[in-house]
Amino acid sequence: MSRLLVTGGAGFIGSAVVAQALDAGWRVRVLDSLREDVHGPRQDVPASGVDPRAEFVLGDVRDPGTAAGALRDVDVVCHQAGKVGLGVDFFDAPDYVGSNDLGTAVLLAEMTRAGIGRYVFASSMVVYGEGAYRSSRGRVRPLPRRAADLDAGEFEPRDPETDESLVPELITEDEPLDPRNVYATSKLAQEFLASSWARSTGGRAIGLRYHNVYGPGMPQNTPYAGVASLFRSAIARGEAPRVFEDGAQRRDFVHVRDVASANLAAIEATDASEPATYRAYNVGSGTVHTIGDMAAELSRCSGGLPPLVTGEYRLGDVRHITASSARLRDELGWRPSVDFAEGMREFASAPLRAPAS
């Protein structure tokens, strides 16, 4: 029986991967630091959120000795550990780079030392920057949005040459990569590290560019949580969910169980791939909804207050980004199984992780 190491396996997405891998017959080892800004005050092992069927190692992937020990007798690595979210301000930059890029570099170096050649990891849609757009002159990459325009309530990107409105489209893996905040930059660096590792060692690496993941077990009441969790937490407090900009931002909301199944498909694919390969895949539901749609549906399913559209913005946010997951479907045979209505009904009453502080 093969052994899988899941870093960050006590986290929101990692724990879903662990559960599905165990159900599929893998022996699973979890490496997680249980950092307090994510999990709250340190708990005794076995820790909350770690599947009792899995072997658990408490430690930081950035420590070479810890990583080496966790990799012992492992056949394939699924790397979910890291710092997520847009961040609060630029003072977060050292933590993002250390947690995401240094952690990945240490892990890949120790995998090389151990002779492990199969690697799947969490990337993100944020590596694209803005999504895909078209104007009368064809495909267009808009410039970063300006604070002056956002202050004036002008949220839609425009063609930088003609100033016409752009039409958003589904983004494919072949689009240019244009990270526009520190988190995005750290995720793209992880992709470059994986590609370099594969070329250097003959290994097989797959990066999964998650779109907006939601579902049971999301962390609540943290500035680094996803928007779905922030809306759910507000509704639970009896408050109206606050929707930034005009609420028309297009996103692809994908359920955590579908993200976990994409990881399992990728893990299996690394065994069949040719050596020395790196391949990136979008992981999304394939359907488009706005952030306003999601807030309204959560409020409706919860019996909460209707959303409040505030006009606020975060300068690092993108306007529209929605996924084409055709490559993942066609090459790895993956299909999402949870549609938006079903997922929102479940999420409206599903348990969330307790606040970290």
CSV table of C-alpha atoms in Angstrom, one decimal:
chain,number,residue,atom,x,y,z
A,1,MET,CA,0.0,0.0,0.0
A,2,SER,CA,1.4,3.4,-1.0
A,3,ARG,CA,2.0,6.2,1.5
A,4,LEU,CA,1.0,9.8,0.9
A,5,LEU,CA,2.3,12.8,2.8
A,6,VAL,CA,-0.1,15.7,3.1
A,7,THR,CA,1.5,18.8,4.4
A,8,GLY,CA,-1.0,21.2,6.0
A,9,GLY,CA,-3.3,18.1,6.4
A,10,ALA,CA,-5.0,19.6,9.4
A,11,GLY,CA,-6.2,22.6,7.5
A,12,PHE,CA,-9.4,23.4,5.6
A,13,ILE,CA,-8.4,21.9,2.2
A,14,GLY,CA,-5.7,19.6,3.5
A,15,SER,CA,-8.1,17.7,5.8
A,16,ALA,CA,-10.5,17.1,2.9
A,17,VAL,CA,-7.7,15.7,0.9
A,18,VAL,CA,-6.7,13.4,3.8
A,19,ALA,CA,-10.2,12.1,4.2
A,20,GLN,CA,-10.6,11.2,0.6
A,21,ALA,CA,-7.2,9.7,0.3
A,22,LEU,CA,-7.8,7.4,3.3
A,23,ASP,CA,-11.2,6.4,1.8
A,24,ALA,CA,-9.4,5.5,-1.4
A,25,GLY,CA,-7.0,3.2,0.4
A,26,TRP,CA,-3.9,5.3,0.8
A,27,ARG,CA,-1.8,5.2,4.0
A,28,VAL,CA,-1.6,8.9,4.9
A,29,ARG,CA,0.8,10.8,7.0
A,30,VAL,CA,0.0,14.5,7.9
A,31,LEU,CA,2.6,17.1,8.6
A,32,ASP,CA,1.2,20.3,10.1
A,33,SER,CA,2.6,23.0,12.4
A,34,LEU,CA,-0.9,23.9,13.7
A,35,ARG,CA,0.1,27.5,13.6
A,36,GLU,CA,-1.9,29.5,16.0
A,37,ASP,CA,-3.1,32.2,13.6
A,38,VAL,CA,-4.9,29.5,11.7
A,39,HIS,CA,-5.8,26.8,14.3
A,40,GLY,CA,-6.0,28.8,17.5
A,41,PRO,CA,-4.1,27.9,20.7
A,42,ARG,CA,-1.9,24.8,20.4
A,43,GLN,CA,-3.8,21.6,21.3
A,44,ASP,CA,-2.6,18.3,22.4
A,45,VAL,CA,-2.0,15.6,19.8
A,46,PRO,CA,-4.2,14.1,18.3
A,47,ALA,CA,-5.1,17.6,17.2
A,48,SER,CA,-8.6,18.8,16.3
A,49,GLY,CA,-9.0,18.6,12.5
A,50,VAL,CA,-6.6,15.7,12.0
A,51,ASP,CA,-8.3,12.5,10.8
A,52,PRO,CA,-7.6,9.8,13.5
A,53,ARG,CA,-7.0,7.3,10.7
A,54,ALA,CA,-3.9,9.2,9.6
A,55,GLU,CA,-0.4,9.3,11.1
A,56,PHE,CA,0.2,12.8,12.5
A,57,VAL,CA,3.5,14.7,12.7
A,58,LEU,CA,3.6,18.0,14.4
A,59,GLY,CA,6.2,20.3,12.9
A,60,ASP,CA,7.1,23.0,10.4
A,61,VAL,CA,7.8,22.1,6.8
A,62,ARG,CA,10.4,24.9,6.7
A,63,ASP,CA,12.6,22.9,9.1
A,64,PRO,CA,14.8,20.4,7.0
A,65,GLY,CA,15.0,17.8,9.8
A,66,THR,CA,11.2,17.9,10.3
A,67,ALA,CA,10.6,17.6,6.6
A,68,ALA,CA,13.1,14.8,6.2
A,69,GLY,CA,11.5,12.8,9.0
A,70,ALA,CA,8.0,13.3,7.6
A,71,LEU,CA,9.1,12.1,4.2
A,72,ARG,CA,10.5,8.8,5.4
A,73,ASP,CA,9.0,5.8,3.4
A,74,VAL,CA,6.7,8.2,1.5
A,75,ASP,CA,5.8,7.6,-2.2
A,76,VAL,CA,4.1,10.9,-3.1
A,77,VAL,CA,3.7,14.3,-1.6
A,78,CYS,CA,0.6,16.5,-1.6
A,79,HIS,CA,1.7,20.0,-0.4
A,80,GLN,CA,-1.2,22.0,1.1
A,81,ALA,CA,0.7,23.9,3.8
A,82,GLY,CA,1.1,27.6,3.5
A,83,LYS,CA,-0.2,31.1,4.3
A,84,VAL,CA,-3.4,32.0,2.3
A,85,GLY,CA,-5.4,35.0,1.5
A,86,LEU,CA,-4.7,38.5,0.2
A,87,GLY,CA,-3.2,39.7,3.4
A,88,VAL,CA,-3.7,42.8,5.5
A,89,ASP,CA,-0.8,44.9,4.3
A,90,PHE,CA,2.7,44.6,3.0
A,91,PHE,CA,4.1,43.8,6.5
A,92,ASP,CA,2.7,40.3,5.7
A,93,ALA,CA,5.2,39.8,2.9
A,94,PRO,CA,8.0,38.1,4.9
A,95,ASP,CA,5.4,35.6,6.3
A,96,TYR,CA,4.0,34.8,2.9
A,97,VAL,CA,7.4,34.3,1.3
A,98,GLY,CA,8.7,32.3,4.3
A,99,SER,CA,5.6,30.1,4.7
A,100,ASN,CA,5.0,29.5,1.0
A,101,ASP,CA,8.3,29.8,-0.9
A,102,LEU,CA,10.9,28.8,1.7
A,103,GLY,CA,8.6,26.0,2.9
A,104,THR,CA,8.3,24.6,-0.7
A,105,ALA,CA,12.0,24.9,-1.3
A,106,VAL,CA,12.9,23.0,1.8
A,107,LEU,CA,10.3,20.3,1.1
A,108,LEU,CA,11.5,19.8,-2.5
A,109,ALA,CA,15.1,19.7,-1.5
A,110,GLU,CA,14.3,17.0,1.1
A,111,MET,CA,12.2,15.1,-1.4
A,112,THR,CA,15.2,15.1,-3.7
A,113,ARG,CA,17.4,13.8,-1.0
A,114,ALA,CA,14.9,11.0,-0.2
A,115,GLY,CA,14.5,10.1,-3.9
A,116,ILE,CA,10.7,10.9,-4.0
A,117,GLY,CA,9.7,11.9,-7.5
A,118,ARG,CA,5.9,12.6,-7.3
A,119,TYR,CA,4.6,15.9,-6.2
A,120,VAL,CA,1.2,17.7,-6.2
A,121,PHE,CA,0.7,21.1,-4.6
A,122,ALA,CA,-1.8,23.9,-4.1
A,123,SER,CA,-1.4,26.8,-6.4
A,124,SER,CA,-4.1,29.5,-7.0
A,125,MET,CA,-6.0,31.5,-9.5
A,126,VAL,CA,-4.2,34.5,-8.2
A,127,VAL,CA,-1.2,33.8,-10.3
A,128,TYR,CA,-3.2,35.1,-13.3
A,129,GLY,CA,-3.8,38.6,-11.8
A,130,GLU,CA,-7.0,39.7,-13.7
A,131,GLY,CA,-9.0,37.1,-15.6
A,132,ALA,CA,-9.3,36.8,-19.3
A,133,TYR,CA,-11.0,39.6,-21.3
A,134,ARG,CA,-11.9,40.4,-24.8
A,135,SER,CA,-12.5,43.7,-26.7
A,136,SER,CA,-13.1,44.5,-30.3
A,137,ARG,CA,-9.4,44.0,-31.0
A,138,GLY,CA,-9.3,40.5,-29.5
A,139,ARG,CA,-7.9,39.2,-26.2
A,140,VAL,CA,-6.7,41.9,-23.9
A,141,ARG,CA,-4.8,42.0,-20.6
A,142,PRO,CA,-6.0,45.0,-18.7
A,143,LEU,CA,-3.7,47.1,-16.6
A,144,PRO,CA,-4.0,47.0,-12.8
A,145,ARG,CA,-7.0,49.0,-11.6
A,146,ARG,CA,-6.2,52.5,-10.3
A,147,ALA,CA,-7.2,53.7,-6.9
A,148,ALA,CA,-8.7,56.9,-8.4
A,149,ASP,CA,-11.0,54.9,-10.6
A,150,LEU,CA,-12.1,52.6,-7.7
A,151,ASP,CA,-12.7,55.6,-5.5
A,152,ALA,CA,-15.0,56.9,-8.2
A,153,GLY,CA,-16.9,53.6,-8.4
A,154,GLU,CA,-15.5,52.7,-11.8
A,155,PHE,CA,-14.8,49.1,-11.1
A,156,GLU,CA,-14.7,47.5,-14.6
A,157,PRO,CA,-11.4,47.1,-16.3
A,158,ARG,CA,-11.1,48.9,-19.7
A,159,ASP,CA,-9.1,48.3,-22.8
A,160,PRO,CA,-5.8,50.2,-22.2
A,161,GLU,CA,-5.6,51.2,-25.9
A,162,THR,CA,-9.3,52.0,-26.8
A,163,ASP,CA,-10.8,52.6,-23.4
A,164,GLU,CA,-13.8,50.4,-24.3
A,165,SER,CA,-15.4,48.1,-21.8
A,166,LEU,CA,-13.9,44.6,-21.7
A,167,VAL,CA,-16.0,41.4,-21.8
A,168,PRO,CA,-14.8,38.8,-19.2
A,169,GLU,CA,-14.2,35.2,-20.4
A,170,LEU,CA,-13.2,31.9,-18.8
A,171,ILE,CA,-9.4,31.8,-18.2
A,172,THR,CA,-7.3,28.8,-19.4
A,173,GLU,CA,-3.9,27.7,-18.1
A,174,ASP,CA,-2.2,29.2,-21.2
A,175,GLU,CA,-3.0,32.8,-20.2
A,176,PRO,CA,-0.1,35.0,-19.2
A,177,LEU,CA,0.7,35.0,-15.5
A,178,ASP,CA,0.6,38.4,-13.8
A,179,PRO,CA,0.5,38.2,-10.0
A,180,ARG,CA,-0.7,41.5,-8.4
A,181,ASN,CA,-0.2,41.0,-4.7
A,182,VAL,CA,2.3,39.4,-2.4
A,183,TYR,CA,0.3,36.2,-1.9
A,184,ALA,CA,0.0,35.8,-5.7
A,185,THR,CA,3.7,36.3,-6.1
A,186,SER,CA,4.5,33.7,-3.5
A,187,LYS,CA,2.2,31.2,-5.3
A,188,LEU,CA,3.8,31.8,-8.6
A,189,ALA,CA,7.2,31.3,-7.1
A,190,GLN,CA,6.0,27.9,-5.8
A,191,GLU,CA,5.1,27.0,-9.4
A,192,PHE,CA,8.5,28.0,-10.6
A,193,LEU,CA,10.1,26.0,-7.9
A,194,ALA,CA,8.1,22.9,-8.8
A,195,SER,CA,8.9,23.2,-12.5
A,196,SER,CA,12.6,23.7,-11.7
A,197,TRP,CA,12.6,20.7,-9.4
A,198,ALA,CA,10.9,18.5,-12.0
A,199,ARG,CA,13.5,19.4,-14.7
A,200,SER,CA,16.4,19.0,-12.2
A,201,THR,CA,15.4,15.7,-10.8
A,202,GLY,CA,13.3,14.0,-13.4
A,203,GLY,CA,10.3,14.2,-11.1
A,204,ARG,CA,6.6,14.7,-11.9
A,205,ALA,CA,4.9,17.7,-10.5
A,206,ILE,CA,1.3,19.0,-10.8
A,207,GLY,CA,0.2,22.4,-9.6
A,208,LEU,CA,-3.6,22.9,-9.0
A,209,ARG,CA,-4.7,26.5,-9.4
A,210,TYR,CA,-7.7,26.6,-7.0
A,211,HIS,CA,-10.4,29.1,-7.7
A,212,ASN,CA,-12.7,30.3,-4.9
A,213,VAL,CA,-12.9,27.3,-2.5
A,214,TYR,CA,-15.7,27.0,0.1
A,215,GLY,CA,-17.3,24.4,2.2
A,216,PRO,CA,-17.6,22.9,5.7
A,217,GLY,CA,-14.6,23.5,7.9
A,218,MET,CA,-13.6,26.9,6.5
A,219,PRO,CA,-11.9,29.1,9.1
A,220,GLN,CA,-14.0,31.9,10.4
A,221,ASN,CA,-13.5,35.5,11.5
A,222,THR,CA,-10.0,36.0,10.1
A,223,PRO,CA,-8.9,38.6,7.6
A,224,TYR,CA,-7.1,35.8,5.7
A,225,ALA,CA,-10.3,33.7,5.2
A,226,GLY,CA,-12.1,33.4,1.9
A,227,VAL,CA,-15.1,35.7,1.2
A,228,ALA,CA,-17.6,32.9,1.7
A,229,SER,CA,-16.4,32.4,5.2
A,230,LEU,CA,-16.5,36.1,6.0
A,231,PHE,CA,-20.1,36.3,4.7
A,232,ARG,CA,-21.1,33.2,6.7
A,233,SER,CA,-19.6,34.5,9.9
A,234,ALA,CA,-21.4,37.9,9.5
A,235,ILE,CA,-24.7,36.2,9.0
A,236,ALA,CA,-24.2,34.0,12.0
A,237,ARG,CA,-23.6,37.2,14.1
A,238,GLY,CA,-26.9,38.6,12.9
A,239,GLU,CA,-25.2,41.1,10.5
A,240,ALA,CA,-25.7,41.7,6.9
A,241,PRO,CA,-22.8,40.4,4.8
A,242,ARG,CA,-20.8,43.3,3.4
A,243,VAL,CA,-20.2,43.1,-0.3
A,244,PHE,CA,-17.3,45.2,-1.7
A,245,GLU,CA,-17.4,47.1,-4.9
A,246,ASP,CA,-20.8,46.7,-6.6
A,247,GLY,CA,-21.1,43.0,-6.0
A,248,ALA,CA,-20.8,42.1,-9.7
A,249,GLN,CA,-17.3,40.6,-9.4
A,250,ARG,CA,-17.4,37.3,-11.3
A,251,ARG,CA,-15.9,34.3,-9.6
A,252,ASP,CA,-15.9,30.5,-9.8
A,253,PHE,CA,-16.9,29.0,-6.4
A,254,VAL,CA,-15.8,25.4,-6.1
A,255,HIS,CA,-16.6,23.1,-3.2
A,256,VAL,CA,-13.8,21.7,-1.0
A,257,ARG,CA,-14.8,18.1,-1.7
A,258,ASP,CA,-14.3,18.8,-5.4
A,259,VAL,CA,-11.0,20.3,-4.7
A,260,ALA,CA,-10.0,17.3,-2.7
A,261,SER,CA,-11.1,14.9,-5.6
A,262,ALA,CA,-9.0,17.0,-8.0
A,263,ASN,CA,-6.0,16.4,-5.7
A,264,LEU,CA,-6.6,12.7,-5.7
A,265,ALA,CA,-6.9,12.7,-9.5
A,266,ALA,CA,-3.6,14.6,-9.7
A,267,ILE,CA,-1.9,12.3,-7.3
A,268,GLU,CA,-2.8,9.3,-9.4
A,269,ALA,CA,-1.7,11.0,-12.5
A,270,THR,CA,1.8,11.6,-11.2
A,271,ASP,CA,2.3,7.8,-11.2
A,272,ALA,CA,1.4,7.5,-14.9
A,273,SER,CA,3.1,10.7,-16.2
A,274,GLU,CA,6.3,10.7,-18.1
A,275,PRO,CA,9.3,11.7,-16.0
A,276,ALA,CA,10.5,15.3,-15.7
A,277,THR,CA,7.1,17.0,-16.2
A,278,TYR,CA,5.4,19.9,-14.7
A,279,ARG,CA,1.7,20.6,-15.5
A,280,ALA,CA,-0.7,23.2,-14.1
A,281,TYR,CA,-4.5,22.8,-13.9
A,282,ASN,CA,-7.3,25.1,-13.0
A,283,VAL,CA,-9.7,23.7,-10.4
A,284,GLY,CA,-13.1,25.4,-10.6
A,285,SER,CA,-16.7,24.4,-10.9
A,286,GLY,CA,-16.9,25.7,-14.5
A,287,THR,CA,-19.9,27.9,-13.7
A,288,VAL,CA,-19.9,31.7,-13.2
A,289,HIS,CA,-21.5,33.5,-10.2
A,290,THR,CA,-20.9,36.9,-8.8
A,291,ILE,CA,-19.8,37.7,-5.3
A,292,GLY,CA,-23.2,39.4,-4.8
A,293,ASP,CA,-24.9,36.2,-6.0
A,294,MET,CA,-23.1,34.2,-3.4
A,295,ALA,CA,-23.8,36.6,-0.5
A,296,ALA,CA,-27.5,36.7,-1.5
A,297,GLU,CA,-27.8,32.9,-1.7
A,298,LEU,CA,-26.1,32.4,1.7
A,299,SER,CA,-28.4,35.0,3.3
A,300,ARG,CA,-31.5,33.3,1.7
A,301,CYS,CA,-30.5,29.8,2.8
A,302,SER,CA,-29.6,31.0,6.3
A,303,GLY,CA,-32.6,33.3,6.8
A,304,GLY,CA,-30.2,36.1,7.4
A,305,LEU,CA,-30.2,39.8,6.5
A,306,PRO,CA,-29.8,40.7,2.9
A,307,PRO,CA,-26.3,41.7,1.7
A,308,LEU,CA,-25.1,45.3,2.0
A,309,VAL,CA,-23.2,46.5,-1.0
A,310,THR,CA,-20.7,49.0,0.3
A,311,GLY,CA,-18.6,50.2,-2.7
A,312,GLU,CA,-15.5,49.5,-0.6
A,313,TYR,CA,-12.5,47.9,-2.4
A,314,ARG,CA,-9.1,46.3,-1.8
A,315,LEU,CA,-6.6,47.5,-4.2
A,316,GLY,CA,-5.0,44.1,-4.7
A,317,ASP,CA,-8.3,42.4,-5.7
A,318,VAL,CA,-9.1,41.6,-9.2
A,319,ARG,CA,-12.4,42.3,-10.9
A,320,HIS,CA,-13.4,39.1,-12.7
A,321,ILE,CA,-11.7,35.7,-12.8
A,322,THR,CA,-13.5,32.5,-13.7
A,323,ALA,CA,-12.0,29.2,-14.6
A,324,SER,CA,-12.0,26.9,-17.6
A,325,SER,CA,-11.3,23.5,-16.0
A,326,ALA,CA,-11.3,21.7,-19.4
A,327,ARG,CA,-7.7,20.6,-19.2
A,328,LEU,CA,-8.3,18.9,-15.8
A,329,ARG,CA,-11.4,17.3,-17.1
A,330,ASP,CA,-9.9,16.1,-20.4
A,331,GLU,CA,-6.5,15.0,-19.2
A,332,LEU,CA,-7.2,13.6,-15.7
A,333,GLY,CA,-10.9,12.7,-16.1
A,334,TRP,CA,-12.0,15.0,-13.1
A,335,ARG,CA,-15.5,16.3,-12.8
A,336,PRO,CA,-17.0,18.6,-10.1
A,337,SER,CA,-19.9,16.9,-8.2
A,338,VAL,CA,-21.3,19.7,-6.1
A,339,ASP,CA,-23.3,22.4,-7.8
A,340,PHE,CA,-23.7,26.0,-6.6
A,341,ALA,CA,-27.2,25.7,-5.1
A,342,GLU,CA,-26.5,22.4,-3.3
A,343,GLY,CA,-23.2,23.7,-2.0
A,344,MET,CA,-24.6,26.9,-0.7
A,345,ARG,CA,-27.5,25.1,1.0
A,346,GLU,CA,-25.0,22.9,2.8
A,347,PHE,CA,-22.5,25.7,3.6
A,348,ALA,CA,-25.2,27.9,5.1
A,349,SER,CA,-25.5,25.6,8.1
A,350,ALA,CA,-22.2,23.7,8.0
A,351,PRO,CA,-19.7,23.9,10.9
A,352,LEU,CA,-16.8,26.3,10.5
A,353,ARG,CA,-13.5,26.3,12.2
A,354,ALA,CA,-13.4,28.2,15.5
A,355,PRO,CA,-11.8,31.7,15.3
A,356,ALA,CA,-8.1,31.6,15.8
A,357,SER,CA,-8.2,34.3,18.4
